[in-house]
Short mmCIF file of C-alpha atoms and ligand atoms in Angstrom, two decimals:
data_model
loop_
_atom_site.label_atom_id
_atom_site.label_comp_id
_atom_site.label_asym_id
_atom_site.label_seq_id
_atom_site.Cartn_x
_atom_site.Cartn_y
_atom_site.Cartn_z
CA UNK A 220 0.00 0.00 0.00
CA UNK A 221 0.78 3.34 -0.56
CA UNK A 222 0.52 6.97 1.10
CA UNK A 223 -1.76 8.08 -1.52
CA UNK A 224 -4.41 5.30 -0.54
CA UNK A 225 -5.03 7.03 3.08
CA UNK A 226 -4.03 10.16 2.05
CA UNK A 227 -2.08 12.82 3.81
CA UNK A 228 -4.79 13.10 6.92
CA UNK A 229 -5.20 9.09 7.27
CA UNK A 230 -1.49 9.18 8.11
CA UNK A 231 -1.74 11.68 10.36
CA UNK A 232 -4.37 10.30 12.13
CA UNK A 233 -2.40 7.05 12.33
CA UNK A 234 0.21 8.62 13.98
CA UNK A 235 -2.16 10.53 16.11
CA UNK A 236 -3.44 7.39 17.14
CA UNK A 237 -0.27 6.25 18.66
CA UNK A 238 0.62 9.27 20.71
CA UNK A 239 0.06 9.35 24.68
CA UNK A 240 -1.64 12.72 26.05
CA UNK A 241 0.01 13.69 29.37
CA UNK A 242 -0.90 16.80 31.40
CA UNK A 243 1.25 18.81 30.29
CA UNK A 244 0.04 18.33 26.51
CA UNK A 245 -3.01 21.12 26.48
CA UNK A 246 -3.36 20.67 22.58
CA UNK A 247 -1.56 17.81 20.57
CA UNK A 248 -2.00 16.71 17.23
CA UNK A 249 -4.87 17.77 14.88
CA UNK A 250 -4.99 21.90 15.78
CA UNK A 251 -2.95 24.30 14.16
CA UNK A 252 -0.36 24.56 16.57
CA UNK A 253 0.25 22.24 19.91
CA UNK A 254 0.26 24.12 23.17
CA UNK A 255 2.41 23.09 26.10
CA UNK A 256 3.05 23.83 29.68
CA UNK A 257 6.77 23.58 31.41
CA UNK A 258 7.32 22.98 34.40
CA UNK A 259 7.45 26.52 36.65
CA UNK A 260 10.65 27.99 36.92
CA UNK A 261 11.85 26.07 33.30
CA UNK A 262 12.94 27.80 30.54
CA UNK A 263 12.65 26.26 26.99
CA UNK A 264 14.98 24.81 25.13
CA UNK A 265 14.82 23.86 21.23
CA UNK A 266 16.82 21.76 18.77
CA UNK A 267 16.09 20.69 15.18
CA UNK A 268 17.40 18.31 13.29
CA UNK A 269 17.23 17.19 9.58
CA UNK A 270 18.12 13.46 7.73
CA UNK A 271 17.94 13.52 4.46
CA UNK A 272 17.70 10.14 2.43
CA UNK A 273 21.22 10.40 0.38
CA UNK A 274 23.16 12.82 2.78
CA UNK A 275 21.95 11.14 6.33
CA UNK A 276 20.95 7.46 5.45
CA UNK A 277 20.97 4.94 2.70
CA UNK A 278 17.51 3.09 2.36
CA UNK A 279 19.66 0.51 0.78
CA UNK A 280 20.56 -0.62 4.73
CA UNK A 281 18.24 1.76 6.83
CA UNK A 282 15.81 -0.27 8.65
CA UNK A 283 12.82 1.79 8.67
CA UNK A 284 12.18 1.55 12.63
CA UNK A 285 16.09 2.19 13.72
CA UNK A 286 15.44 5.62 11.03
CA UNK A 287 12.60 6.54 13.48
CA UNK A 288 14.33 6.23 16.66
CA UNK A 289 17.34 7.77 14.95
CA UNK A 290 15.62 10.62 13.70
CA UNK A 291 14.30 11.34 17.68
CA UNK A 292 17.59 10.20 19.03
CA UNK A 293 19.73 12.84 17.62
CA UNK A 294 17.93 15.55 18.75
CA UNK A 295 17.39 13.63 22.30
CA UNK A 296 21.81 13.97 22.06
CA UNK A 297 21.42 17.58 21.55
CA UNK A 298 18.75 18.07 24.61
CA UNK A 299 21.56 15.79 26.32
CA UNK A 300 24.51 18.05 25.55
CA UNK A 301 22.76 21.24 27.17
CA UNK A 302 21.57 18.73 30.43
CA UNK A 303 18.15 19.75 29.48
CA UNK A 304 15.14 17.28 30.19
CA UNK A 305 13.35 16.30 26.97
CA UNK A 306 9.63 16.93 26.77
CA UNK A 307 8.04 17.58 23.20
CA UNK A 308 8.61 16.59 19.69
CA UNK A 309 7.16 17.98 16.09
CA UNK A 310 7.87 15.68 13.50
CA UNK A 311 8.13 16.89 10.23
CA UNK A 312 8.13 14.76 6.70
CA UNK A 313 8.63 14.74 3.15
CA UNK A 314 7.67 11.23 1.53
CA UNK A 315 8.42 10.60 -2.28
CA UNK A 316 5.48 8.76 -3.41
CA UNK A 317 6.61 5.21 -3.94
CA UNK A 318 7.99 4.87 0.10
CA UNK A 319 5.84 1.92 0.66
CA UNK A 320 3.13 2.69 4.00
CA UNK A 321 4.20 -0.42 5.99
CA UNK A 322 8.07 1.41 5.57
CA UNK A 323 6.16 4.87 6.83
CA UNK A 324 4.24 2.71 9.91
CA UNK A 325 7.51 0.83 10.78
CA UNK A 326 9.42 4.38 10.83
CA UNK A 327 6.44 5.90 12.98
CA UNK A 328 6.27 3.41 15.47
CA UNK A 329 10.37 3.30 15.80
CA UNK A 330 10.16 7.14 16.73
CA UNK A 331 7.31 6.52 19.15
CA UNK A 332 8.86 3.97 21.02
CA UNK A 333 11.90 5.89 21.03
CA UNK A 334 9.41 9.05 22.27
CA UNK A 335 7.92 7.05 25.14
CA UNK A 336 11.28 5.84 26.55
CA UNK A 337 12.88 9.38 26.77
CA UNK A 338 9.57 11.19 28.57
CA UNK A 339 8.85 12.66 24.95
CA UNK A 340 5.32 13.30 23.42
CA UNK A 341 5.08 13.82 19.82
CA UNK A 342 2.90 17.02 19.44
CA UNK A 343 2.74 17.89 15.93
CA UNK A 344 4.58 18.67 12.65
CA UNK A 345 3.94 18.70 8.83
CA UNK A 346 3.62 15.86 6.37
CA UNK A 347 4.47 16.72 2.60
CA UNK A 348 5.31 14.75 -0.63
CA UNK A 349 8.41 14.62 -2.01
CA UNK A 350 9.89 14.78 -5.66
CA UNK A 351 13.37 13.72 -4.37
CA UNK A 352 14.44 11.22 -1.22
CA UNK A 353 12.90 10.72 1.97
CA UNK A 354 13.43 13.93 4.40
CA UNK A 355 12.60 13.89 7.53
CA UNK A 356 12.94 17.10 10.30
CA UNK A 357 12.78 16.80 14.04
CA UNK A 358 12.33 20.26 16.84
CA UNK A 359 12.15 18.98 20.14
CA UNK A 360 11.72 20.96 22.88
CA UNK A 361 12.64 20.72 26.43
CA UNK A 362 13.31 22.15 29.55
CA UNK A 363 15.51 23.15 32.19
CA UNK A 364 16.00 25.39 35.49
CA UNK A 365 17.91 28.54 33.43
CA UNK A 366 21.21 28.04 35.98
CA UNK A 367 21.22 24.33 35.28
CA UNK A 368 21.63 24.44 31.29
CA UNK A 369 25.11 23.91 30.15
CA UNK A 370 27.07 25.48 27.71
CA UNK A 371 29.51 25.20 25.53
CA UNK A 372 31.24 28.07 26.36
CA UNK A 373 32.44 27.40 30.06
CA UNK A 374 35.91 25.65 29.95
CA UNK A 375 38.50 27.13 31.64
CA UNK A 376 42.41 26.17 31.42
CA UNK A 377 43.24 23.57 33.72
CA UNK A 378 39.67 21.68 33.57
CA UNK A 379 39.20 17.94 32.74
CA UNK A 380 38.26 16.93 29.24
CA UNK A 381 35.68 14.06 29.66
CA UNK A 382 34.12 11.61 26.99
CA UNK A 383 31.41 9.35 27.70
CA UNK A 384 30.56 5.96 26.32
CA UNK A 385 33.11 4.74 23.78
CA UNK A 386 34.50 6.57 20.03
CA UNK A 387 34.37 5.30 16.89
CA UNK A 388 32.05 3.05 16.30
CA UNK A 389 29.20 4.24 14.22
CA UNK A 390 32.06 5.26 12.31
CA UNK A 391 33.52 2.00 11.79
CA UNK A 392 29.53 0.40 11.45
CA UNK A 393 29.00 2.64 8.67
CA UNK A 394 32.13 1.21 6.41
CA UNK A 395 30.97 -1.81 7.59
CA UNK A 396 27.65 -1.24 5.95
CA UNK A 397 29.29 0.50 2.75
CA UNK A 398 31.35 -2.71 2.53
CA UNK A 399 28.06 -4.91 2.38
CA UNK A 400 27.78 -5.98 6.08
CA UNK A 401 24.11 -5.71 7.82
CA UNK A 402 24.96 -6.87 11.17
CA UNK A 403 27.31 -6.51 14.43
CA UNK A 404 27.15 -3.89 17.65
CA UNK A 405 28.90 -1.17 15.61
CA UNK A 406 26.14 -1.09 12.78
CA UNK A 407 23.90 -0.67 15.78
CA UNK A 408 25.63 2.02 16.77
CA UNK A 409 25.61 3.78 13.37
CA UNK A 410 21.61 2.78 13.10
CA UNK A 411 20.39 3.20 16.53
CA UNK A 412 22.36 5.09 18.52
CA UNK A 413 21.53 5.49 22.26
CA UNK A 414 21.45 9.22 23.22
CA UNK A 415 22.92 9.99 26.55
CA UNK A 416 19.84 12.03 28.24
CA UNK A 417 20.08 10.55 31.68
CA UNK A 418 23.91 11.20 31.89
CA UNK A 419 23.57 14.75 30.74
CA UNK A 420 20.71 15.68 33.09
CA UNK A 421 22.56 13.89 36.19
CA UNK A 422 25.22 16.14 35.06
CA UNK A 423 23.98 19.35 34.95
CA UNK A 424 21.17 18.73 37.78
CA UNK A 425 24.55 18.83 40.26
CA UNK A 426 25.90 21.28 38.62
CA UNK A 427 29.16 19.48 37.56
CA UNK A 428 30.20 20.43 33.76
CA UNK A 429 31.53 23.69 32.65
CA UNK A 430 30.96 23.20 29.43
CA UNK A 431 29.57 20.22 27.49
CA UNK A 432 28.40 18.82 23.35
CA UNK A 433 27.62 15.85 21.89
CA UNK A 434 29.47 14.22 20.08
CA UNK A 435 28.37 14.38 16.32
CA UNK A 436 30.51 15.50 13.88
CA UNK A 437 33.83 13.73 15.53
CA UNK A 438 35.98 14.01 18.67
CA UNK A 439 38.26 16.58 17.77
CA UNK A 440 35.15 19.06 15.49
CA UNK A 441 33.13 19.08 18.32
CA UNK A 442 35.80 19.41 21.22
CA UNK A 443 36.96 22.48 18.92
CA UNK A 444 33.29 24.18 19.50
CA UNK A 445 34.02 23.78 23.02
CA UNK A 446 37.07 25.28 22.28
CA UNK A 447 35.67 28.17 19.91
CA UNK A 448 33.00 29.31 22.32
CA UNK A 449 35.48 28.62 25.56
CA UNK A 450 38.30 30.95 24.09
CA UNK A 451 40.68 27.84 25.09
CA UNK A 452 43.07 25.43 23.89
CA UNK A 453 42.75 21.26 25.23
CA UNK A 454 45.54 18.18 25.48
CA UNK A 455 44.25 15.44 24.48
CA UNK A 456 45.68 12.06 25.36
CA UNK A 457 44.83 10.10 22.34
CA UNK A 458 45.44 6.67 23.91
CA UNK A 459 43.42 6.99 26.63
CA UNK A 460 40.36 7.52 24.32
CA UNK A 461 38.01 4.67 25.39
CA UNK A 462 37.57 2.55 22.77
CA UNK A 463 35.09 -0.48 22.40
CA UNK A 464 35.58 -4.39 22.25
CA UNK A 465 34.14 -4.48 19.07
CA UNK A 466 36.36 -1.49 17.74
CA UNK A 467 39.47 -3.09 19.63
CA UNK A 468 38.66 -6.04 17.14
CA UNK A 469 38.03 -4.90 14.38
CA UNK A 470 40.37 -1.88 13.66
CA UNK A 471 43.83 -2.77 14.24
CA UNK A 472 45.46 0.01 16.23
CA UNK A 473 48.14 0.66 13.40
CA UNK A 474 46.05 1.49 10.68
CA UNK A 475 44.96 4.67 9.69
CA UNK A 476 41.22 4.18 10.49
CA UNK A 477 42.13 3.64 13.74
CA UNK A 478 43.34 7.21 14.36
CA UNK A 479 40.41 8.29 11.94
CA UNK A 480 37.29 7.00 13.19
CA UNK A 481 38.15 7.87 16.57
CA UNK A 482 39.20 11.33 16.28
CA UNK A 483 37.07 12.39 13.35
CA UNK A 484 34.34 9.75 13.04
CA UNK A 485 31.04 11.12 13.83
CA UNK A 486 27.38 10.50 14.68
CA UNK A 487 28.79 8.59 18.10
CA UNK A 488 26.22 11.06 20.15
CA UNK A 489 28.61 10.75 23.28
CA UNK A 490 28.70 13.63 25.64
CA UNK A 491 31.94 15.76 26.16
CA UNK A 492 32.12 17.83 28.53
CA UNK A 493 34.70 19.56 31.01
CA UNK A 494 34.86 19.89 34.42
CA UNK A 495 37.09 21.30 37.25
CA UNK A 496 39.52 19.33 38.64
CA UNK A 497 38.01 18.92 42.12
CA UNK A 498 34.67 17.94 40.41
CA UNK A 499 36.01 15.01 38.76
CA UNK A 500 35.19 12.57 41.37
CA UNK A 501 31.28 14.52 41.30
CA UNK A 502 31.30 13.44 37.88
CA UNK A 503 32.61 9.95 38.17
CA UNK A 504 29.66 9.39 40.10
CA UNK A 505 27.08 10.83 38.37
CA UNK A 506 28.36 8.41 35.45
CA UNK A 507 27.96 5.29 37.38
CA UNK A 508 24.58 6.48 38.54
CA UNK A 509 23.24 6.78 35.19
CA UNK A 510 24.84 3.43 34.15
CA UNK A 511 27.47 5.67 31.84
CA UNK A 512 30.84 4.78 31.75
CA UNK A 513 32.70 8.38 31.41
CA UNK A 514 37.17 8.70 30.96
CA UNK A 515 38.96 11.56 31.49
CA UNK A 516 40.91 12.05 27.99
CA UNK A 517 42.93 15.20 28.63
CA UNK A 518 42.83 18.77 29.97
CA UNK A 519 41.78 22.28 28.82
CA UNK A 520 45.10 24.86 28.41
CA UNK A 521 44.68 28.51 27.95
CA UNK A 522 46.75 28.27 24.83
CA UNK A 523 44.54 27.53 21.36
CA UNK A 524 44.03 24.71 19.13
CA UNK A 525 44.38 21.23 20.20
CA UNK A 526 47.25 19.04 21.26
CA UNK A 527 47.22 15.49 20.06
CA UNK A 528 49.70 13.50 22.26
CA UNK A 529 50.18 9.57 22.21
CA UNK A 530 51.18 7.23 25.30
CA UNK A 531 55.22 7.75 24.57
CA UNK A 532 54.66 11.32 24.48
CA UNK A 533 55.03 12.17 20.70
CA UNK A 534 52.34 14.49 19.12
CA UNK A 535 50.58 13.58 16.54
CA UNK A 536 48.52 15.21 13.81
CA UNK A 537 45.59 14.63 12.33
CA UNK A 538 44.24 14.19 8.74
CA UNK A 539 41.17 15.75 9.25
CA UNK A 540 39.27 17.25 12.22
CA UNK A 541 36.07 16.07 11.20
CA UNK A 542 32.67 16.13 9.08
CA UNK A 543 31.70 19.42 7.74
CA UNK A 544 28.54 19.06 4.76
CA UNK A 545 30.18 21.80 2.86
CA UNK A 546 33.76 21.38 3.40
CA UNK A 547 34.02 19.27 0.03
CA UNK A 548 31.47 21.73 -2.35
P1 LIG B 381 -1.92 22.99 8.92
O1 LIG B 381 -2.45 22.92 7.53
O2 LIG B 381 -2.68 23.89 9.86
O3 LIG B 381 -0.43 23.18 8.97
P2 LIG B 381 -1.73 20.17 8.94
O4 LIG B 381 -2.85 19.65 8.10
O5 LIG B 381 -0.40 20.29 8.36
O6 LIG B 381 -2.21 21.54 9.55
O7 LIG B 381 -1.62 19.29 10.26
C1 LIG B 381 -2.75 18.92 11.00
C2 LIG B 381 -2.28 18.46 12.35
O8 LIG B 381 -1.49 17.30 12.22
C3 LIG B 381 -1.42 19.48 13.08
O9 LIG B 381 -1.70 19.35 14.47
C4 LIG B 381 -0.01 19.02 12.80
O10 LIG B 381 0.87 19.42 13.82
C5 LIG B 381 -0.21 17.50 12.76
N1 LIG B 381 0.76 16.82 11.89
C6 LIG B 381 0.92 16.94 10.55
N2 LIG B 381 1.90 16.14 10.09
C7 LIG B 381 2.39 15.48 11.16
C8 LIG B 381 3.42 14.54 11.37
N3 LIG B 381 4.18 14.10 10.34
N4 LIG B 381 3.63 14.10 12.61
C9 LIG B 381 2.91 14.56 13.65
N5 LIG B 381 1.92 15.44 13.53
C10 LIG B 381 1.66 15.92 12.31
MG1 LIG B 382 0.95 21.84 8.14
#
C-alpha cells in the first residue's frame, strides 16, 4: 500500500493514534499549533534536526524503525549536551510517493517507542510529498532550570576533558555497511544510537560540567566548538580515548582508520564535557549512577588549538578534524 491510498490526513491520524496525552500536553496533534506547559521555573529549550535520504541514510541498509528512533535520538543527544530534560517533539516529513506505507508505519512506530522511553510526546509537525528522497525534520523541545543548562562556552584552562561511552564506532559500522555488512554492535551504533539524556541531566542537575556537546561531527570538530566558544586550547591524550571491544577487534590500532574513526568519526552522540579538577570525582559518580561509563581524555590549556599526544609522548597530527557538509562543495 501506498501513502496516496489514506491520504495525507489518514497518516496523520495514524500517527495521532499512537501518541500518549500527558498533562502537560493542552493541545496535541490535529490543531494548528500544539500548546504546552513547562514545568514553573523552566525555561525552553529547542533543537532541530534534519536526515535527508542520500546525505543522512541509505535506504539501501536503513531499517525503517532504527530511522525513526534515529531521527528522535539525535535531537534527544542535543537536549543531552545542554543537560536539558526532553519533553516535546514535532515531527516533520517529506515522503516521495513510492515509500511503501508499511516502511512509513515501521518508521512511525520506531520514533514513538523511542518518544515514550525518553519522557517525549510527539505534538505535531507537517507531512508533505516529495519529488526527491525521503526527508525527515525533528524540533524537540525541552526544559531546564535557566542556571542548570550547560554550555559550551564554560571551559576554563586547567579543567578535565571528559568523553562518555566509547568513540568510533558508528564510524567503523557505517564502512561496515558500505562494505556490504548488515549486522554486528557497531552497525547498531551507526543505526540506533543510544542518546545519553540521563547522563547529561545527572550532570547538569549537580551542577558538575563547565561546558559540554555531543558528540556528532567527531571528537576533535566538536571538542573544537568547546574550544571556539570557551576561548581555550585542550591536550588530548589520544590513547586513553576509550575505545570499544568491538572497535578493539576490528580496527587494528596501526592502521589509519584507527586514528580516523576515533578522532574524526562522527554520529557517536557521546557527551563531552569539562569539568574542574576537584569535580572530577562529582562526575565519576554521576556516570555510574546513570549506568554511563565516562574517561577523562585530557585537559583544557589557555593556549589555542588542540594538542594530540600519544602514550610515549610524541604528538601527533591529524588528517582531518572532522565532518563538515560543505567542506568538500
Ligand atoms: P496545517 O495545515 O494547519 O499546517 P496540517 O494539516 O499540516 O495543519 O496538520 C494537521 C495536524 O497534524 C497538526 O496538528 C499538525 O501538527 C499534525 N501533523 C501533521 N503532520 C504530522 C506529522 N508528520 N507528525 C505529527 N503530527 C503531524
Ligand atoms: Mg501543516
Amino acid at each position: 500500500m501506498r501513502l496516496s491510498e489514506i491520504g495525507e490526513f489518514g497518516f496523520i491520524d495514524r500517527i495521532s493514534g499512537r501518541v500518549g496525552n500527558p498533562e502537560e500536553v493542552v493541545v496535541g496533534i490535529g490543531d494548528d499549533a500544539a500548546v504546552t506547559v513547562l514545568s514553573p521555573g523552566m525555561v525552553l529549550l529547542s533543537t532541530s534536526d534534519m536526515l535527508v535520504e542520500g546525505v543522512h541514510f541509505d535506504l539501501a541498509w536503513s531499517d525503517p524503525y532504527s530511522l525513526g528512533r534515529k531521527s528522535l535520538s539525535v535531537n534527544l543527544s542535543d537536549i543531552a549536551a545542554m543537560g536539558g530534560i526532553p519533553k516535546f517533539a514535532l515531527l516533520s516529513v517529506a515522503i516521495p510517493p513510492e515509500l511503501p506505507l508499511d516502511f512509513l508505519e515501521r518508521f512511525i512506530e520506531g520514533f514513538i517507542a523511542q518518544a515514550v522511553s525518553y519522557g517525549v510526546t510527539l505534538t505535531g509537525g507537517d507531512t508533505s510529498s516529495s519529488r526527491g528522497g525521503f526527508v525527515i525534520s525533528v524540533t524537540l523541545q525541552g526544559e531546564q532550570y535557566p542556571e542548570k543548562v550547560v554550555r559550551r562556552s564554560g571551559a576554563c584552562a586547567g579543567d578535565i576533558i571528559c568523553v562518555s561511552g566509547t568513540l568510533g564506532d558508528s564510524a567503523l559500522g557505517l564502512q561496515m555497511l558500505i562494505k556490504g555488512e548488515r549486522s554486528g554492535a557497531a552497525i547498531m551504533r551507526h543505526l540506533d544510537p543510544q542518546p545519553r539524556n540521563v547522563l547529561g541531566r545527572t550532570l547538569a542537575d549537580a551542577a558538575i560540567p563547565s561546558s559540554m556537546i555531543d558528540v556528532s561531527d567527531g571528537l576533535l570538530a566538536d571538542l573544537g566548538h568547546i574550544l571556539a566558544k570557551s576561548g581555550t586550547g585542550a591536550r588530548v591524550a589520544i590513547d586513553s580515548l576509550p575505545l570499544s571491544s568491538c572497535f578493539k577487534r576490528a580496527v587494528e590500532s596501526s592502521s589509519p582508520e584507527f586514528r580516523r574513526y576515533t578522532l574524526s568519526g562522527g554520529e557517536d552522540y557521546e557527551l563531552l564535557f569539562t569539568v574542574s579538577p576537584e569535580r572530577l570525582d562529582d562526575a565519576r559518580s554521576a556516570a555510574e549512577a546513570s549506568g554511563t561509563a565516562v574517561t577523562a581524555i585530557g585537559g583544557i590549556t589557555s593556549g589555542n588549538g588542540i594538542i594530540l599526544v600519544d602514550s610515549a609522548g610524541g604528538h601527533y597530527t591529524p588528517e582531518s578534524s572532522g565532518y563538515d557538509h560543505f567542506a568538500h562543495v
